[in-house]
Amino acid sequence: MGTFQSVYKQRGSSVRILIVEDHDQFRQFVCSTLKKGAELNVVGEVSDGLEAVRKAEELQPDLILLDVGLPYLNGFEAARRICKLALKSKIIFLSQESSADVVRGALSLGAKGYIAKANAASDLLAAVNAIVQGKQFVSAGLTDQVFPDTE
């Protein structure tokens, strides 16, 4: 199993990321965390759902980090639209919302990951790595709620 660096070195490109977050300080934190990954390239930052749809269509990023609670158009509706306009972009929701219903709803829209903002410091790079490798990622603590043990 490789890291995002080895996966993207094979392709000869970096992971292009669009950040959609309406809180400036948290968006700056996300950007600085992503800069720790040498192969990660933040290609855009926006603060509302309508602009997220426009930028996703324009930039066609590899990954979109998308908040649920956004002005003008919530993250779920933005994701629905983005999935039709940026077919190759993978969405990772990054939100304070931690109810199982919200997480399941996000994943049912086609999102590849869901990170609880409280876990962002430890989960952000791990989530990006997992998604780049074609896996799904859900923050620890949410996993048991979303995928209860069926035994």
Short mmCIF file of C-alpha atoms in Angstrom, two decimals:
data_model
loop_
_atom_site.label_atom_id
_atom_site.label_comp_id
_atom_site.label_asym_id
_atom_site.label_seq_id
_atom_site.Cartn_x
_atom_site.Cartn_y
_atom_site.Cartn_z
CA MET A 1 0.00 0.00 0.00
CA GLY A 2 1.35 3.35 -1.01
CA THR A 3 0.82 6.82 0.28
CA PHE A 4 -0.69 9.62 -1.78
CA GLN A 5 2.86 10.63 -2.63
CA SER A 6 3.70 7.29 -4.24
CA VAL A 7 0.32 7.00 -5.97
CA TYR A 8 0.65 10.44 -7.51
CA LYS A 9 4.34 10.10 -8.35
CA GLN A 10 3.32 7.15 -10.51
CA ARG A 11 0.86 9.45 -12.30
CA GLY A 12 3.39 12.25 -12.41
CA SER A 13 1.05 14.80 -10.84
CA SER A 14 -0.08 16.18 -7.54
CA VAL A 15 -3.44 15.86 -5.78
CA ARG A 16 -5.45 18.97 -6.68
CA ILE A 17 -7.75 20.04 -3.83
CA LEU A 18 -10.61 22.53 -3.53
CA ILE A 19 -11.47 23.61 0.03
CA VAL A 20 -15.04 24.71 0.74
CA GLU A 21 -15.31 26.13 4.26
CA ASP A 22 -17.06 29.27 5.47
CA HIS A 23 -14.98 29.81 8.64
CA ASP A 24 -11.77 31.59 7.68
CA GLN A 25 -9.63 30.31 10.58
CA PHE A 26 -10.64 26.69 10.04
CA ARG A 27 -10.04 27.01 6.28
CA GLN A 28 -6.54 28.36 7.03
CA PHE A 29 -5.93 25.43 9.38
CA VAL A 30 -6.98 22.97 6.65
CA CYS A 31 -4.67 24.66 4.12
CA SER A 32 -1.69 24.58 6.46
CA THR A 33 -2.34 20.93 7.33
CA LEU A 34 -2.53 19.96 3.65
CA LYS A 35 0.77 21.74 2.95
CA LYS A 36 2.43 19.01 5.02
CA GLY A 37 1.73 16.64 2.15
CA ALA A 38 4.32 17.43 -0.52
CA GLU A 39 2.11 16.11 -3.32
CA LEU A 40 -0.97 18.05 -2.21
CA ASN A 41 -1.89 21.23 -4.06
CA VAL A 42 -4.73 23.48 -2.89
CA VAL A 43 -6.05 24.90 -6.16
CA GLY A 44 -8.93 26.87 -4.69
CA GLU A 45 -10.66 28.05 -1.53
CA VAL A 46 -14.28 29.16 -1.35
CA SER A 47 -16.67 29.97 1.46
CA ASP A 48 -20.15 29.15 0.16
CA GLY A 49 -22.00 26.38 -1.62
CA LEU A 50 -22.81 28.26 -4.84
CA GLU A 51 -19.19 29.27 -5.34
CA ALA A 52 -18.16 25.67 -4.58
CA VAL A 53 -20.25 24.44 -7.50
CA ARG A 54 -18.77 27.08 -9.84
CA LYS A 55 -15.18 26.42 -8.77
CA ALA A 56 -15.58 22.64 -8.93
CA GLU A 57 -16.80 22.88 -12.50
CA GLU A 58 -14.05 25.34 -13.46
CA LEU A 59 -11.11 23.65 -11.71
CA GLN A 60 -12.13 19.96 -11.89
CA PRO A 61 -10.07 19.15 -8.74
CA ASP A 62 -9.16 15.62 -7.69
CA LEU A 63 -10.61 16.17 -4.19
CA ILE A 64 -13.11 18.57 -2.70
CA LEU A 65 -13.17 19.10 1.05
CA LEU A 66 -16.75 20.25 1.64
CA ASP A 67 -18.44 21.55 4.77
CA VAL A 68 -22.10 20.63 5.35
CA GLY A 69 -23.28 23.96 6.81
CA LEU A 70 -22.57 26.55 4.14
CA PRO A 71 -24.20 29.84 3.18
CA TYR A 72 -26.34 30.16 0.01
CA LEU A 73 -26.33 26.41 -0.73
CA ASN A 74 -25.72 23.72 1.88
CA GLY A 75 -23.01 21.13 1.39
CA PHE A 76 -25.43 18.33 0.48
CA GLU A 77 -27.04 20.31 -2.34
CA ALA A 78 -23.62 21.55 -3.49
CA ALA A 79 -22.41 17.92 -3.60
CA ARG A 80 -25.43 16.86 -5.69
CA ARG A 81 -24.62 19.57 -8.23
CA ILE A 82 -20.87 19.00 -8.16
CA CYS A 83 -21.31 15.28 -8.88
CA LYS A 84 -22.97 16.24 -12.18
CA LEU A 85 -20.39 18.86 -13.16
CA ALA A 86 -17.05 17.51 -11.90
CA LEU A 87 -17.38 13.80 -12.58
CA LYS A 88 -13.86 12.83 -11.51
CA SER A 89 -13.76 14.92 -8.33
CA LYS A 90 -14.01 12.98 -5.09
CA ILE A 91 -15.77 14.61 -2.16
CA ILE A 92 -14.75 14.44 1.47
CA PHE A 93 -17.18 16.10 3.85
CA LEU A 94 -15.53 17.99 6.69
CA SER A 95 -18.13 19.02 9.24
CA GLN A 96 -19.14 19.61 12.84
CA GLU A 97 -22.23 17.51 12.17
CA SER A 98 -21.67 14.07 13.68
CA SER A 99 -25.05 12.35 13.72
CA ALA A 100 -25.15 8.97 12.02
CA ASP A 101 -28.00 10.15 9.76
CA VAL A 102 -25.99 13.12 8.49
CA VAL A 103 -22.90 10.99 7.86
CA ARG A 104 -24.92 8.29 6.08
CA GLY A 105 -26.65 11.01 4.04
CA ALA A 106 -23.29 12.42 2.98
CA LEU A 107 -21.98 9.03 1.95
CA SER A 108 -25.20 8.22 0.08
CA LEU A 109 -24.56 11.29 -2.09
CA GLY A 110 -21.38 9.65 -3.31
CA ALA A 111 -18.91 11.23 -0.90
CA LYS A 112 -15.81 9.10 -0.38
CA GLY A 113 -15.15 10.34 3.13
CA TYR A 114 -16.46 12.14 6.17
CA ILE A 115 -14.24 13.88 8.70
CA ALA A 116 -15.52 15.28 11.98
CA LYS A 117 -13.99 18.74 12.43
CA ALA A 118 -13.05 17.79 15.98
CA ASN A 119 -10.81 15.06 14.48
CA ALA A 120 -9.46 17.08 11.56
CA ALA A 121 -5.93 17.47 12.97
CA SER A 122 -5.45 13.70 13.09
CA ASP A 123 -7.74 12.60 10.25
CA LEU A 124 -7.25 15.06 7.39
CA LEU A 125 -4.09 13.63 5.82
CA ALA A 126 -5.18 10.06 6.57
CA ALA A 127 -8.50 10.68 4.81
CA VAL A 128 -6.84 12.19 1.74
CA ASN A 129 -4.44 9.26 1.61
CA ALA A 130 -7.28 6.71 1.86
CA ILE A 131 -9.41 8.40 -0.80
CA VAL A 132 -6.48 8.70 -3.22
CA GLN A 133 -5.94 4.95 -2.80
CA GLY A 134 -9.57 4.31 -3.71
CA LYS A 135 -10.76 3.63 -0.17
CA GLN A 136 -13.48 5.22 1.93
CA PHE A 137 -12.73 7.14 5.13
CA VAL A 138 -14.94 8.00 8.10
CA SER A 139 -13.54 9.59 11.27
CA ALA A 140 -13.05 7.29 14.22
CA GLY A 141 -15.94 7.62 16.62
CA LEU A 142 -18.38 8.07 13.75
CA THR A 143 -17.64 4.69 12.22
CA ASP A 144 -19.46 2.71 14.92
CA GLN A 145 -22.52 4.95 14.66
CA VAL A 146 -22.65 4.82 10.88
CA PHE A 147 -21.74 1.18 10.38
CA PRO A 148 -22.99 -0.59 13.52
CA ASP A 149 -21.69 -4.08 14.06
CA THR A 150 -24.29 -6.42 12.61
CA GLU A 151 -23.13 -9.52 14.47
#
